[in-house]
Short mmCIF file of C-alpha atoms and ligand atoms in Angstrom, two decimals:
data_model
loop_
_atom_site.label_atom_id
_atom_site.label_comp_id
_atom_site.label_asym_id
_atom_site.label_seq_id
_atom_site.Cartn_x
_atom_site.Cartn_y
_atom_site.Cartn_z
CA UNK A 1 313.87 145.36 108.81
CA UNK A 2 312.21 148.54 107.75
CA UNK A 3 309.89 148.66 104.77
CA UNK A 4 311.24 150.84 101.99
CA UNK A 5 309.76 152.55 98.95
CA UNK A 6 310.92 150.64 95.87
CA UNK A 7 312.16 152.72 92.94
CA UNK A 8 309.94 152.74 89.86
CA UNK A 9 311.26 150.18 87.36
CA UNK A 10 311.04 152.79 84.54
CA UNK A 11 311.30 156.56 84.12
CA UNK A 12 308.45 158.73 85.42
CA UNK A 13 307.49 159.68 81.87
CA UNK A 14 307.80 156.14 80.45
CA UNK A 15 304.08 155.26 80.66
CA UNK A 16 302.76 158.40 78.98
CA UNK A 17 300.27 159.10 77.54
CA UNK A 18 298.41 156.32 79.37
CA UNK A 19 299.77 157.29 82.78
CA UNK A 20 301.47 160.66 83.09
CA UNK A 21 304.66 161.73 84.80
CA UNK A 22 302.57 163.89 87.13
CA UNK A 23 300.39 160.94 88.16
CA UNK A 24 303.41 158.74 88.83
CA UNK A 25 305.20 161.46 90.80
CA UNK A 26 302.20 161.90 93.11
CA UNK A 27 301.17 158.27 93.22
CA UNK A 28 304.62 156.76 93.80
CA UNK A 29 306.46 159.51 95.68
CA UNK A 30 303.58 160.73 97.85
CA UNK A 31 300.86 158.10 98.15
CA UNK A 32 302.95 154.94 98.17
CA UNK A 33 305.57 156.57 100.38
CA UNK A 34 302.89 157.45 102.93
CA UNK A 35 301.90 153.77 103.15
CA UNK A 36 305.57 152.82 103.71
CA UNK A 37 306.02 155.40 106.49
CA UNK A 38 302.79 154.39 108.24
CA UNK A 39 303.56 150.70 107.68
CA UNK A 40 306.87 151.06 109.48
CA UNK A 41 305.13 152.59 112.49
CA UNK A 42 302.36 149.99 112.60
CA UNK A 43 304.14 146.80 111.54
CA UNK A 44 307.87 147.49 111.57
CA UNK A 45 310.56 146.91 114.19
CA UNK A 46 309.24 146.56 117.72
CA UNK A 47 305.79 145.37 116.64
CA UNK A 48 304.45 141.81 116.63
CA UNK A 49 304.87 141.78 112.84
CA UNK A 50 308.62 142.56 112.90
CA UNK A 51 310.63 140.41 110.49
CA UNK A 52 307.59 138.82 108.79
CA UNK A 53 307.04 138.92 105.04
CA UNK A 54 304.59 141.40 103.55
CA UNK A 55 302.43 138.50 102.40
CA UNK A 56 302.28 136.98 105.90
CA UNK A 57 301.53 140.36 107.49
CA UNK A 58 298.66 140.91 105.02
CA UNK A 59 297.10 137.55 105.93
CA UNK A 60 297.69 137.80 109.68
CA UNK A 61 296.40 141.38 109.95
CA UNK A 62 293.24 140.57 107.97
CA UNK A 63 292.56 137.41 110.00
CA UNK A 64 293.08 139.39 113.21
CA UNK A 65 290.91 142.30 112.05
CA UNK A 66 293.85 144.69 112.47
CA UNK A 67 292.40 147.26 110.10
CA UNK A 68 295.20 149.88 110.27
CA UNK A 69 297.76 147.25 109.23
CA UNK A 70 295.43 145.82 106.58
CA UNK A 71 295.19 149.33 105.14
CA UNK A 72 298.86 150.38 105.19
CA UNK A 73 300.69 147.09 104.62
CA UNK A 74 298.04 145.93 102.16
CA UNK A 75 298.62 149.10 100.18
CA UNK A 76 302.40 148.71 100.40
CA UNK A 77 302.17 145.20 98.91
CA UNK A 78 299.61 146.30 96.32
CA UNK A 79 301.65 149.27 95.09
CA UNK A 80 304.98 147.43 95.13
CA UNK A 81 303.48 145.07 92.55
CA UNK A 82 301.42 147.71 90.76
CA UNK A 83 304.59 149.42 89.49
CA UNK A 84 305.86 146.07 88.23
CA UNK A 85 302.51 145.17 86.66
CA UNK A 86 303.10 147.98 84.17
CA UNK A 87 305.72 148.67 81.53
CA UNK A 88 306.08 150.90 78.47
CA UNK A 89 304.44 149.30 75.41
CA UNK A 90 302.71 146.74 77.60
CA UNK A 91 299.23 145.25 77.47
CA UNK A 92 297.58 143.67 74.50
CA UNK A 93 296.77 140.14 73.49
CA UNK A 94 300.25 138.65 73.15
CA UNK A 95 300.48 136.57 76.33
CA UNK A 96 303.31 134.33 77.55
CA UNK A 97 302.52 130.64 77.07
CA UNK A 98 301.66 129.45 80.59
CA UNK A 99 299.39 132.43 81.12
CA UNK A 100 297.74 132.03 77.75
CA UNK A 101 296.75 128.46 78.67
CA UNK A 102 294.97 129.74 81.80
CA UNK A 103 293.29 132.56 79.89
CA UNK A 104 292.01 130.14 77.24
CA UNK A 105 290.54 127.94 80.00
CA UNK A 106 288.90 131.05 81.49
CA UNK A 107 287.04 131.74 78.26
CA UNK A 108 289.53 133.78 76.29
CA UNK A 109 291.22 137.16 76.31
CA UNK A 110 288.17 139.23 75.35
CA UNK A 111 286.03 137.78 78.16
CA UNK A 112 288.88 138.28 80.61
CA UNK A 113 289.32 141.92 79.58
CA UNK A 114 285.58 142.60 79.86
CA UNK A 115 285.34 140.97 83.30
CA UNK A 116 288.48 142.69 84.61
CA UNK A 117 287.28 146.14 83.53
CA UNK A 118 283.83 145.41 84.94
CA UNK A 119 285.32 144.38 88.30
CA UNK A 120 287.12 147.72 88.50
CA UNK A 121 284.17 149.77 87.34
CA UNK A 122 281.83 148.15 89.87
CA UNK A 123 284.19 148.50 92.85
CA UNK A 124 282.22 151.22 94.65
CA UNK A 125 284.64 153.79 96.02
CA UNK A 126 288.35 153.15 96.45
CA UNK A 127 289.89 149.76 95.86
CA UNK A 128 291.44 147.40 93.35
CA UNK A 129 290.42 144.98 90.62
CA UNK A 130 292.35 141.76 90.15
CA UNK A 131 293.18 138.64 88.23
CA UNK A 132 293.71 135.84 90.72
CA UNK A 133 294.41 132.15 90.83
CA UNK A 134 291.43 131.02 92.86
CA UNK A 135 291.34 128.23 95.43
CA UNK A 136 290.36 125.76 92.69
CA UNK A 137 293.49 126.64 90.68
CA UNK A 138 291.53 128.49 88.01
CA UNK A 139 291.88 132.06 86.83
CA UNK A 140 289.24 134.46 88.19
CA UNK A 141 288.57 138.19 88.39
CA UNK A 142 288.01 139.88 91.73
CA UNK A 143 287.65 143.27 93.39
CA UNK A 144 288.57 144.47 96.87
CA UNK A 145 287.87 147.70 98.79
CA UNK A 146 290.53 150.15 99.99
CA UNK A 147 293.82 148.40 100.86
CA UNK A 148 292.56 144.84 100.89
CA UNK A 149 294.01 142.32 98.46
CA UNK A 150 293.27 138.73 97.40
CA UNK A 151 296.05 137.29 99.63
CA UNK A 152 293.72 138.12 102.52
CA UNK A 153 290.97 136.01 100.93
CA UNK A 154 293.09 132.91 100.26
CA UNK A 155 293.62 133.69 96.58
CA UNK A 156 296.85 134.31 94.66
CA UNK A 157 296.83 137.76 93.01
CA UNK A 158 298.68 137.83 89.69
CA UNK A 159 297.48 141.22 88.36
CA UNK A 160 295.99 144.23 90.10
CA UNK A 161 294.82 147.64 88.96
CA UNK A 162 294.53 150.48 91.44
CA UNK A 163 291.09 152.11 91.05
CA UNK A 164 291.53 154.75 93.77
CA UNK A 165 290.89 158.15 92.22
CA UNK A 166 294.53 159.16 92.88
CA UNK A 167 295.52 156.59 90.27
CA UNK A 168 293.58 158.15 87.39
CA UNK A 169 292.03 161.51 88.21
CA UNK A 170 294.85 163.65 86.77
CA UNK A 171 294.85 161.77 83.44
CA UNK A 172 291.25 160.59 83.06
CA UNK A 173 289.29 162.76 85.52
CA UNK A 174 286.18 160.76 86.44
CA UNK A 175 286.44 158.24 83.57
CA UNK A 176 287.48 155.14 85.49
CA UNK A 177 286.44 152.72 82.69
CA UNK A 178 288.71 154.49 80.18
CA UNK A 179 291.62 154.29 82.62
CA UNK A 180 291.20 150.55 83.27
CA UNK A 181 290.86 149.84 79.55
CA UNK A 182 294.04 151.83 78.83
CA UNK A 183 295.84 149.94 81.60
CA UNK A 184 294.79 146.57 80.19
CA UNK A 185 295.43 147.45 76.55
CA UNK A 186 298.67 149.45 76.84
CA UNK A 187 300.41 149.04 80.18
CA UNK A 188 300.18 145.51 81.61
CA UNK A 189 303.48 143.69 82.01
CA UNK A 190 302.24 140.18 81.21
CA UNK A 191 305.65 138.70 82.02
CA UNK A 192 305.32 139.87 85.64
CA UNK A 193 301.79 138.46 85.71
CA UNK A 194 303.05 135.07 84.57
CA UNK A 195 305.93 135.18 87.07
CA UNK A 196 303.43 135.48 89.93
CA UNK A 197 301.60 132.34 88.77
CA UNK A 198 304.51 130.46 90.44
MN1 MN3 B 1 297.28 153.95 94.85
#
């Protein structure tokens, strides 16, 4: 079954002013679509990955050092969730109950926000910052380069922020910290985060 580009779950202008229509048009229609097209060539029908889930392909490709598939299918998984990790009037401190319990155990919302932003700011070059459920069952922050994601490292990603320049350069220019703060404060769909806790 071919990989397909999922539609955005909101209008292109729905996340403004924190993420503009122009950014979403380029990021979703051009960048994400390119990962889908390349993913179908590298891991679609007729390849050894045919019929496997995105999650399984991410893990298998990383374990097998299949870097082209790590890049393209990793990015397809990452972006598919990235659109769902945002919503209009999102972000902020009002967390769903199960998630709030984990965040309290982590050390609280403010510490989590600081650590998440720091993970993204200190990811040198392109990549992602994350909230994950770690192997010990606790909430943790993480960062990965390029198309990698925490699935490949045995963790369960529940929130990710794309820190490739294509995600913020139109709206924030070089100010990556401002972009990640705006994402956390105004865009995060905490309900989708909680859903991924399982
Ligand atoms: Mn991207």
